[in-house]
Tab-separated table of C-alpha atoms and ligand atoms in Angstrom:
chain	number	residue	atom	x	y	z
A	281	MET	CA	24.608	77.027	35.384
A	282	PRO	CA	25.199	80.799	35.673
A	283	SER	CA	26.939	82.327	32.706
A	284	SER	CA	29.827	84.708	33.203
A	285	ASP	CA	30.306	88.388	32.643
A	286	TYR	CA	33.146	89.999	30.726
A	287	GLN	CA	33.129	93.155	28.670
A	288	ALA	CA	33.168	91.583	25.195
A	289	LYS	CA	29.878	89.909	25.948
A	290	SER	CA	28.042	93.212	25.502
A	291	ALA	CA	30.595	95.271	23.574
A	292	TYR	CA	29.650	94.386	19.981
A	293	ARG	CA	26.572	96.550	19.657
A	294	GLY	CA	25.418	99.552	17.669
A	295	ASP	CA	28.201	101.286	15.767
A	296	VAL	CA	30.771	98.682	16.806
A	297	ALA	CA	28.737	96.106	14.882
A	298	VAL	CA	27.989	98.366	11.933
A	299	ARG	CA	31.654	99.297	11.536
A	300	TYR	CA	33.056	95.870	12.420
A	301	ASP	CA	34.071	94.726	8.930
A	302	GLN	CA	35.297	98.039	7.631
A	303	ASP	CA	37.446	98.603	10.749
A	304	ARG	CA	39.188	95.232	10.419
A	305	LYS	CA	39.352	94.323	6.743
A	306	THR	CA	42.266	96.687	6.121
A	307	GLU	CA	44.543	94.709	8.477
A	308	PRO	CA	46.769	92.138	6.719
A	309	LEU	CA	45.807	89.562	9.373
A	310	TRP	CA	42.190	89.573	8.166
A	311	GLU	CA	43.141	88.278	4.721
A	312	ILE	CA	45.568	85.705	6.180
A	313	GLU	CA	42.724	84.362	8.311
A	314	GLN	CA	40.253	84.311	5.403
A	315	ALA	CA	42.720	82.311	3.286
A	316	PHE	CA	43.431	79.860	6.118
A	317	VAL	CA	39.759	79.168	6.779
A	318	ALA	CA	38.956	78.948	3.058
A	319	ASP	CA	41.551	76.183	2.696
A	320	LEU	CA	40.323	74.362	5.766
A	321	ILE	CA	36.732	74.462	4.576
A	322	THR	CA	37.591	72.625	1.364
A	323	ARG	CA	38.102	69.530	3.547
A	324	LEU	CA	34.518	69.578	4.862
A	325	PRO	CA	32.152	67.142	3.175
A	326	ALA	CA	29.074	68.659	1.505
A	327	GLY	CA	26.081	68.198	3.777
A	328	ALA	CA	28.067	68.595	6.993
A	329	THR	CA	26.664	70.809	9.752
A	330	VAL	CA	29.045	73.553	10.807
A	331	MET	CA	28.583	75.838	13.780
A	332	ASP	CA	30.305	79.204	13.420
A	333	ILE	CA	30.463	80.696	16.913
A	334	PRO	CA	30.810	83.572	17.393
A	335	ALA	CA	29.815	84.201	13.804
A	336	GLY	CA	29.923	87.975	14.191
A	337	THR	CA	29.068	89.637	10.887
A	338	GLY	CA	29.505	86.350	9.035
A	339	ARG	CA	32.952	86.610	7.486
A	340	PHE	CA	33.105	82.833	6.815
A	341	VAL	CA	29.459	82.199	5.964
A	342	GLY	CA	29.736	82.734	2.198
A	343	MET	CA	32.615	80.311	1.814
A	344	LEU	CA	30.913	77.719	4.007
A	345	LEU	CA	27.710	77.857	1.965
A	346	ALA	CA	29.748	77.612	-1.240
A	347	GLN	CA	31.214	74.356	0.107
A	348	GLY	CA	27.705	72.897	0.369
A	349	VAL	CA	27.531	72.632	4.148
A	350	SER	CA	24.736	73.768	6.474
A	351	VAL	CA	25.687	76.617	8.757
A	352	GLN	CA	24.546	77.481	12.251
A	353	ALA	CA	25.735	81.042	12.827
A	354	LEU	CA	25.505	81.997	16.499
A	355	ASP	CA	26.537	85.105	18.374
A	356	ILE	CA	25.527	86.789	21.598
A	357	SER	CA	25.144	90.106	19.750
A	358	ALA	CA	21.919	90.597	17.787
A	359	ASP	CA	23.500	93.661	16.173
A	360	MET	CA	26.422	91.655	14.754
A	361	LEU	CA	23.965	89.047	13.463
A	362	ALA	CA	21.834	91.768	11.851
A	363	GLU	CA	24.879	92.631	9.702
A	364	LEU	CA	25.207	88.962	8.803
A	365	ARG	CA	21.516	88.463	8.016
A	366	ARG	CA	21.472	91.452	5.691
A	367	GLN	CA	23.921	89.614	3.392
A	368	TYR	CA	22.017	86.291	3.279
A	369	PRO	CA	18.327	87.122	3.532
A	370	THR	CA	16.962	83.931	1.945
A	371	GLU	CA	19.612	81.210	2.356
A	372	THR	CA	17.940	77.972	3.438
A	373	ARG	CA	21.138	76.213	4.570
A	374	LEU	CA	21.870	79.019	7.045
A	375	GLN	CA	20.409	79.287	10.538
A	376	VAL	CA	21.202	82.531	12.334
A	377	ALA	CA	20.436	82.804	16.044
A	378	VAL	CA	21.442	84.723	19.114
A	379	GLY	CA	23.232	82.220	21.303
A	380	ASP	CA	25.607	82.071	24.235
A	381	ALA	CA	28.657	79.857	23.761
A	382	GLU	CA	28.528	79.043	27.460
A	383	ARG	CA	25.026	77.552	27.115
A	384	LEU	CA	24.385	76.128	23.687
A	385	GLU	CA	20.950	74.940	22.695
A	386	ALA	CA	22.277	72.386	20.190
A	387	ALA	CA	21.761	68.730	21.053
A	388	ASP	CA	24.664	66.514	22.110
A	389	SER	CA	26.876	65.408	19.175
A	390	SER	CA	24.720	67.231	16.621
A	391	ILE	CA	27.447	69.312	14.958
A	392	ASP	CA	30.167	68.065	12.561
A	393	CYS	CA	32.531	70.998	12.927
A	394	ILE	CA	32.841	74.130	15.052
A	395	ILE	CA	34.681	77.219	13.872
A	396	SER	CA	35.458	79.671	16.655
A	397	TRP	CA	37.423	82.671	15.552
A	398	ARG	CA	38.673	85.784	17.393
A	399	PHE	CA	36.875	84.724	20.556
A	400	PHE	CA	38.994	83.081	23.228
A	401	HIS	CA	41.227	86.137	23.722
A	402	LEU	CA	38.092	88.002	24.843
A	403	LEU	CA	37.254	85.489	27.568
A	404	PRO	CA	38.626	84.870	31.040
A	405	LEU	CA	39.969	81.328	31.513
A	406	ALA	CA	36.978	80.281	33.639
A	407	THR	CA	34.681	81.180	30.741
A	408	ILE	CA	36.857	79.332	28.224
A	409	ASP	CA	36.507	76.322	30.503
A	410	ARG	CA	32.701	76.464	30.229
A	411	VAL	CA	32.762	77.145	26.477
A	412	LEU	CA	35.029	74.167	25.831
A	413	GLY	CA	32.653	71.967	27.821
A	414	GLU	CA	29.818	73.038	25.529
A	415	PHE	CA	31.883	72.622	22.359
A	416	ARG	CA	32.812	69.109	23.384
A	417	ARG	CA	29.221	68.243	24.183
A	418	VAL	CA	27.686	69.375	20.877
A	419	CYS	CA	30.495	68.637	18.398
A	420	ARG	CA	31.181	65.105	17.173
A	421	GLY	CA	33.922	66.230	14.757
A	422	ARG	CA	36.626	68.867	14.688
A	423	MET	CA	36.701	72.144	16.585
A	424	ILE	CA	38.827	74.840	14.954
A	425	ILE	CA	39.714	77.453	17.525
A	426	GLN	CA	41.720	80.578	16.874
A	427	VAL	CA	43.361	82.353	19.761
A	428	LEU	CA	44.547	85.883	19.216
A	429	PRO	CA	47.163	85.886	20.534
A	430	ALA	CA	48.455	83.051	22.734
A	431	ARG	CA	51.863	83.053	24.277
A	432	THR	CA	53.888	79.902	23.890
A	433	GLY	CA	56.477	80.604	26.578
A	434	GLY	CA	58.234	83.274	28.576
A	435	LEU	CA	58.524	84.064	32.252
A	436	ALA	CA	55.342	86.187	32.328
A	437	THR	CA	53.189	83.194	31.368
A	438	ARG	CA	54.457	81.205	34.358
A	439	LEU	CA	53.338	83.758	36.954
A	440	PRO	CA	50.198	83.091	38.998
A	441	SER	CA	47.045	84.845	37.686
A	442	ALA	CA	46.864	87.222	40.665
A	443	VAL	CA	50.411	88.469	39.974
A	444	LYS	CA	49.629	88.792	36.255
A	445	ALA	CA	46.542	90.891	37.072
A	446	VAL	CA	48.655	93.272	39.183
A	447	LEU	CA	51.356	93.531	36.517
A	448	ARG	CA	48.977	94.042	33.553
A	449	PRO	CA	48.530	97.836	33.937
A	450	VAL	CA	52.292	98.277	34.459
A	451	ARG	CA	52.985	96.297	31.295
A	452	ARG	CA	50.425	98.303	29.312
A	453	PHE	CA	52.034	101.529	30.514
A	454	LEU	CA	55.524	100.385	29.527
A	455	ARG	CA	54.492	98.743	26.246
A	456	PRO	CA	51.163	100.192	25.085
A	457	ALA	CA	49.383	98.177	22.407
A	458	ALA	CA	48.854	99.860	19.053
A	459	LYS	CA	45.670	101.931	19.076
A	460	THR	CA	42.901	100.266	17.077
A	461	PRO	CA	39.161	100.935	16.724
A	462	TRP	CA	38.624	98.036	19.133
A	463	SER	CA	41.215	99.002	21.771
A	464	HIS	CA	38.367	99.838	24.159
A	465	ILE	CA	37.314	96.156	24.331
A	466	PRO	CA	39.527	94.467	26.918
A	467	SER	CA	41.203	91.212	25.960
A	468	PHE	CA	43.302	88.593	27.707
A	469	ILE	CA	46.703	87.193	26.786
A	470	HIS	CA	46.445	83.529	27.644
A	471	ALA	CA	49.475	81.335	28.087
A	472	GLU	CA	49.403	78.363	25.730
A	473	ARG	CA	50.149	76.180	28.744
A	474	ASP	CA	46.815	77.197	30.346
A	475	LEU	CA	44.878	76.574	27.135
A	476	LEU	CA	46.424	73.118	26.698
A	477	ARG	CA	45.522	72.307	30.290
A	478	LEU	CA	41.876	73.213	29.622
A	479	PHE	CA	41.806	71.185	26.388
A	480	ALA	CA	43.112	68.167	28.294
A	481	ARG	CA	40.623	68.723	31.143
A	482	HIS	CA	37.791	68.404	28.606
A	483	ARG	CA	39.423	65.400	26.925
A	484	LEU	CA	40.020	67.330	23.748
A	485	LYS	CA	43.149	66.318	21.904
A	486	VAL	CA	45.066	68.744	19.704
A	487	ALA	CA	44.996	67.184	16.225
A	488	ASP	CA	46.808	70.170	14.761
A	489	ALA	CA	48.230	73.517	15.887
A	490	ALA	CA	49.424	76.266	13.595
A	491	THR	CA	50.794	79.770	13.956
A	492	LEU	CA	49.139	81.955	11.334
A	493	ALA	CA	51.010	85.183	11.881
A	494	THR	CA	52.152	87.450	14.652
A	495	TYR	CA	49.890	90.176	15.908
A	496	GLN	CA	51.267	92.980	18.025
A	497	GLY	CA	54.330	90.839	18.621
A	498	LEU	CA	52.526	87.683	19.722
A	499	PRO	CA	51.667	84.501	17.812
A	500	VAL	CA	48.165	84.004	16.434
A	501	ARG	CA	47.424	80.338	17.045
A	502	VAL	CA	44.854	77.993	15.554
A	503	TYR	CA	44.107	74.718	17.336
A	504	THR	CA	42.221	71.865	15.726
A	505	LEU	CA	40.662	69.819	18.501
A	506	GLU	CA	38.996	66.435	18.500
A	507	ARG	CA	37.259	64.514	21.231
A	508	ASP	CA	39.643	62.128	22.908
A	509	GLY	CA	37.492	59.115	23.733
A	510	ALA	CA	33.727	59.000	24.088
B	498	LIG	C1	35.960	89.821	17.757
B	498	LIG	S1	34.322	89.280	17.381
B	498	LIG	C2	34.652	87.859	16.363
B	498	LIG	C3	33.582	87.586	15.342
B	498	LIG	C4	33.995	86.643	14.210
B	498	LIG	N1	34.287	85.304	14.697
B	498	LIG	C5	35.181	87.205	13.456
B	498	LIG	O1	36.253	86.572	13.427
B	498	LIG	O2	35.043	88.282	12.884
B	498	LIG	C6	33.851	88.560	18.926
B	498	LIG	C7	32.377	88.171	18.950
B	498	LIG	O3	32.132	87.374	20.107
B	498	LIG	C8	30.768	87.579	20.464
B	498	LIG	N2	30.558	87.005	21.815
B	498	LIG	C9	31.051	87.452	22.982
B	498	LIG	N3	30.669	86.615	23.978
B	498	LIG	C10	29.923	85.626	23.417
B	498	LIG	C11	29.272	84.462	23.905
B	498	LIG	N4	29.316	84.123	25.209
B	498	LIG	N5	28.613	83.662	23.047
B	498	LIG	C12	28.560	83.971	21.724
B	498	LIG	N6	29.153	85.064	21.210
B	498	LIG	C13	29.851	85.881	22.032
B	498	LIG	C14	30.621	89.077	20.333
B	498	LIG	O4	29.279	89.495	20.282
B	498	LIG	C15	31.397	89.328	19.016
B	498	LIG	O5	30.536	89.288	17.916
């Protein structure tokens, strides 16, 4: 199956990777997310296999290892993973590998939990569709997916995609997003309705949904998904 192209797939290289943590750690949202995931991880049984995808520079790896689980840290960017590897050069419960979320090498039902953070907002819906198919295939337990940000309502979310694409530059002109070191990496604002439709299409039921914070005026959502049926 061909994999898709979108800018974030090749954007996290070189200096972007080297500066990734320092550019983001100063934002209050970073700490809110760390605390949320730290709490969630305490519910994982020691010995579980957790896939962190995209793992990026490994912000959750230390807390996962401290919980006694095995970690598969995957990312499409070798440069992001180099930052991760530097911090855990000899950890035997950690596997670090370049991997594409659209085409995972893991065997069916081989993973107990997937953590996918700050990812779906970088992907077009057609790519999310493929990624969810892979998550469902490899994960027998819970999939924790953060979406930054997702809209939960409003007229704009009900417009057809083609109209939204035409309106996007107008909206950006009228309401420019705050300038950040990552403003050059395009992202998508997905309607919650569209995400829920994709979850259902892959027979993934929402076991829990939380709003962590607002970011640039929009809710930061975390969905806990489980397979619905075999
Ligand atoms: C905003 S970073 C998030 C990293 C980490 N989860 C975090 O919260 O800091 C997005 C990451 O997605 C990775 N990425 C983009 N497309 C990918 C794909 N198809 N498969 C795996 N990783 C991908 C990028 O290389 C980048 O490291």
